[in-house]
C-alpha positions as a Python dict, from the first residue, in 0.01 Angstrom:
ca = {
    (1, 'M'): (0, 0, 0),
    (2, 'A'): (-246, -87, -269),
    (3, 'L'): (-174, 5, -624),
    (4, 'R'): (-421, 245, -766),
    (5, 'K'): (-517, 226, -1127),
    (6, 'K'): (-467, 560, -1304),
    (7, 'P'): (-758, 680, -1513),
    (8, 'A'): (-695, 651, -1886),
    (9, 'A'): (-569, 976, -2039),
    (10, 'G'): (-676, 1075, -2392),
    (11, 'F'): (-983, 1122, -2600),
    (12, 'T'): (-1257, 882, -2677),
    (13, 'L'): (-1337, 794, -3035),
    (14, 'I'): (-1655, 1003, -3027),
    (15, 'E'): (-1466, 1311, -2909),
    (16, 'L'): (-1209, 1271, -3189),
    (17, 'V'): (-1477, 1229, -3455),
    (18, 'M'): (-1662, 1540, -3330),
    (19, 'A'): (-1343, 1749, -3325),
    (20, 'I'): (-1258, 1644, -3684),
    (21, 'T'): (-1615, 1716, -3801),
    (22, 'I'): (-1620, 2064, -3645),
    (23, 'T'): (-1277, 2142, -3791),
    (24, 'G'): (-1397, 2026, -4136),
    (25, 'V'): (-1709, 2246, -4124),
    (26, 'I'): (-1505, 2552, -4025),
    (27, 'A'): (-1245, 2480, -4296),
    (28, 'A'): (-1517, 2440, -4563),
    (29, 'A'): (-1676, 2774, -4469),
    (30, 'G'): (-1333, 2938, -4461),
    (31, 'A'): (-1247, 2800, -4806),
    (32, 'F'): (-1574, 2936, -4951),
    (33, 'V'): (-1513, 3280, -4799),
    (34, 'M'): (-1152, 3277, -4916),
    (35, 'F'): (-1252, 3186, -5274),
    (36, 'Y'): (-1515, 3463, -5269),
    (37, 'L'): (-1261, 3721, -5148),
    (38, 'I'): (-999, 3615, -5403),
    (39, 'Q'): (-1253, 3626, -5687),
    (40, 'H'): (-1365, 3975, -5584),
    (41, 'S'): (-1006, 4096, -5556),
    (42, 'V'): (-967, 4013, -5927),
    (43, 'Y'): (-1321, 4102, -6044),
    (44, 'L'): (-1345, 4446, -5883),
    (45, 'P'): (-1034, 4592, -6052),
    (46, 'N'): (-1152, 4452, -6388),
    (47, 'N'): (-1495, 4606, -6338),
    (48, 'L'): (-1338, 4936, -6230),
    (49, 'N'): (-1130, 4942, -6551),
    (50, 'V'): (-1446, 4878, -6754),
    (51, 'D'): (-1633, 5159, -6572),
    (52, 'T'): (-1344, 5400, -6621),
    (53, 'A'): (-1317, 5327, -6994),
    (54, 'G'): (-1693, 5364, -7047),
    (55, 'N'): (-1711, 5690, -6853),
    (56, 'E'): (-1419, 5835, -7047),
    (57, 'I'): (-1580, 5744, -7380),
    (58, 'M'): (-1910, 5900, -7273),
    (59, 'D'): (-1734, 6213, -7141),
    (60, 'A'): (-1536, 6254, -7465),
    (61, 'M'): (-1853, 6228, -7672),
    (62, 'I'): (-2065, 6462, -7464),
    (63, 'E'): (-1820, 6713, -7314),
    (64, 'G'): (-1524, 6668, -7546),
    (65, 'Y'): (-1158, 6646, -7456),
    (66, 'P'): (-865, 6893, -7462),
    (67, 'G'): (-889, 7107, -7773),
    (68, 'V'): (-1215, 6953, -7899),
    (69, 'K'): (-1566, 7033, -7779),
    (70, 'G'): (-1818, 6749, -7767),
    (71, 'L'): (-2187, 6707, -7848),
    (72, 'R'): (-2292, 6950, -7575),
    (73, 'F'): (-2141, 7224, -7792),
    (74, 'A'): (-2278, 7099, -8126),
    (75, 'V'): (-2423, 7368, -8352),
    (76, 'A'): (-2526, 7131, -8633),
    (77, 'L'): (-2529, 6760, -8708),
    (78, 'T'): (-2388, 6686, -9051),
    (79, 'S'): (-2441, 6309, -9063),
    (80, 'S'): (-2622, 6057, -8848),
    (81, 'G'): (-2600, 5680, -8861),
    (82, 'N'): (-2653, 5390, -8622),
    (83, 'N'): (-2277, 5353, -8569),
    (84, 'N'): (-2148, 5701, -8649),
    (85, 'L'): (-2219, 6065, -8586),
    (86, 'T'): (-2063, 6380, -8733),
    (87, 'F'): (-2129, 6732, -8609),
    (88, 'L'): (-1990, 7083, -8612),
    (89, 'N'): (-1904, 7216, -8268),
    (90, 'A'): (-1903, 7576, -8143),
    (91, 'D'): (-1536, 7614, -8247),
    (92, 'G'): (-1621, 7525, -8609),
    (93, 'Q'): (-1453, 7184, -8589),
    (94, 'S'): (-1606, 6886, -8768),
    (95, 'V'): (-1607, 6604, -8511),
    (96, 'A'): (-1688, 6246, -8614),
    (97, 'F'): (-1747, 5965, -8366),
    (98, 'S'): (-1776, 5612, -8498),
    (99, 'W'): (-1810, 5264, -8356),
    (100, 'D'): (-1621, 4985, -8536),
    (101, 'S'): (-1839, 4674, -8501),
    (102, 'I'): (-1558, 4443, -8614),
    (103, 'N'): (-1279, 4560, -8380),
    (104, 'K'): (-1531, 4673, -8115),
    (105, 'R'): (-1370, 5014, -8070),
    (106, 'V'): (-1492, 5374, -8067),
    (107, 'S'): (-1289, 5633, -8254),
    (108, 'V'): (-1298, 6008, -8307),
    (109, 'S'): (-1177, 6214, -8599),
    (110, 'V'): (-1150, 6594, -8597),
    (111, 'N'): (-1163, 6787, -8926),
    (112, 'G'): (-1103, 6467, -9125),
    (113, 'S'): (-788, 6369, -8935),
    (114, 'V'): (-680, 6010, -8874),
    (115, 'P'): (-929, 5847, -8633),
    (116, 'V'): (-807, 5800, -8276),
    (117, 'T'): (-936, 5524, -8046),
    (118, 'L'): (-1127, 5631, -7735),
    (119, 'P'): (-1002, 5600, -7470),
    (120, 'Y'): (-646, 5603, -7598),
    (121, 'Y'): (-530, 5345, -7342),
    (122, 'L'): (-800, 5083, -7416),
    (123, 'P'): (-626, 4754, -7330),
    (124, 'A'): (-641, 4437, -7536),
    (125, 'G'): (-930, 4218, -7426),
    (126, 'M'): (-1161, 4512, -7354),
    (127, 'Y'): (-1447, 4563, -7598),
    (128, 'I'): (-1707, 4831, -7667),
    (129, 'E'): (-2031, 4683, -7798),
    (130, 'Q'): (-2386, 4774, -7882),
    (131, 'R'): (-2619, 4729, -7590),
    (132, 'G'): (-2850, 4447, -7691),
    (133, 'S'): (-3021, 4527, -8020),
    (134, 'S'): (-3012, 4904, -7963),
    (135, 'P'): (-2807, 5109, -8209),
    (136, 'F'): (-2500, 5288, -8077),
    (137, 'F'): (-2655, 5626, -8167),
    (138, 'S'): (-3031, 5699, -8180),
    (139, 'Y'): (-3173, 6029, -8306),
    (140, 'Y'): (-3496, 6206, -8213),
    (141, 'D'): (-3669, 6517, -8346),
    (142, 'S'): (-3846, 6789, -8144),
    (143, 'G'): (-4157, 6568, -8112),
    (144, 'E'): (-3944, 6279, -7971),
    (145, 'A'): (-4001, 6073, -8285),
    (146, 'A'): (-3708, 5876, -8423),
    (147, 'T'): (-3546, 6047, -8720),
    (148, 'A'): (-3251, 5992, -8951),
    (149, 'V'): (-3245, 6343, -9098),
    (150, 'P'): (-2949, 6531, -8942),
    (151, 'S'): (-3116, 6874, -8968),
    (152, 'S'): (-3421, 6745, -8773),
    (153, 'V'): (-3228, 6592, -8483),
    (154, 'R'): (-3290, 6759, -8146),
    (155, 'R'): (-3172, 6479, -7917),
    (156, 'V'): (-2904, 6213, -7953),
    (157, 'K'): (-2914, 5899, -7740),
    (158, 'I'): (-2584, 5715, -7692),
    (159, 'E'): (-2605, 5357, -7572),
    (160, 'F'): (-2325, 5101, -7542),
    (161, 'Q'): (-2163, 4851, -7311),
    (162, 'V'): (-1800, 4787, -7225),
    (163, 'R'): (-1672, 4446, -7121),
    (164, 'S'): (-1343, 4284, -7043),
    (165, 'G'): (-1300, 3930, -7171),
    (166, 'S'): (-1631, 3745, -7158),
    (167, 'G'): (-1779, 3999, -6918),
    (168, 'N'): (-1898, 3723, -6683),
    (169, 'F'): (-1842, 3740, -6310),
    (170, 'Q'): (-1778, 3364, -6306),
    (171, 'D'): (-1485, 3424, -6542),
    (172, 'W'): (-1364, 3707, -6316),
    (173, 'Q'): (-1432, 3965, -6587),
    (174, 'G'): (-1617, 4299, -6577),
    (175, 'Q'): (-1903, 4447, -6777),
    (176, 'A'): (-2097, 4774, -6759),
    (177, 'A'): (-2369, 4939, -6966),
    (178, 'F'): (-2379, 5311, -7044),
    (179, 'T'): (-2669, 5524, -7166),
    (180, 'S'): (-2697, 5898, -7202),
    (181, 'A'): (-2886, 6148, -7411),
    (182, 'I'): (-2789, 6499, -7509),
    (183, 'A'): (-3002, 6778, -7650),
    (184, 'V'): (-2883, 6927, -7977),
    (185, 'R'): (-2969, 7293, -7969),
    (186, 'R'): (-3091, 7457, -8281),
    (187, 'F'): (-2906, 7780, -8360),
    (188, 'Q'): (-3061, 8023, -8603),
}
């Protein structure tokens, strides 16, 4: 009986190189997707915290908070500045909102009380800033002309941004801008 030569078992060099190349391409794409997902799992909660803080500040200014009515219920503005606003609300309370440009915080004081930071839980590393070169508060009269005279104000525009850390997505931080305007009714 003649000995038969068995065919060689295994892979050729070309097959091995192709398998390693395909595996490398799949691993590179998987690493990119994994990095993207991990970055978003950190960024999205930071951005949600920024949105929540900004919305609560805007709500407190416009609608008020328990026991204090906001700008929607203003009967008269008593002082108006780029970084502060004082008004009397329908309950006769003197409410003062101010933005501290050094500590980058917004505070409220009712009837001259000690100012309280808004929102009360604002964590370290989260900042409230002016939006670009726009003032925190802008005031307009009935003809929509800018005014600084409190008795002439008929509309108040509130504009600010909130950021955590640097605010950059690349640093896994969040940032959001907020703008709103409220009519100040004139009671006679």
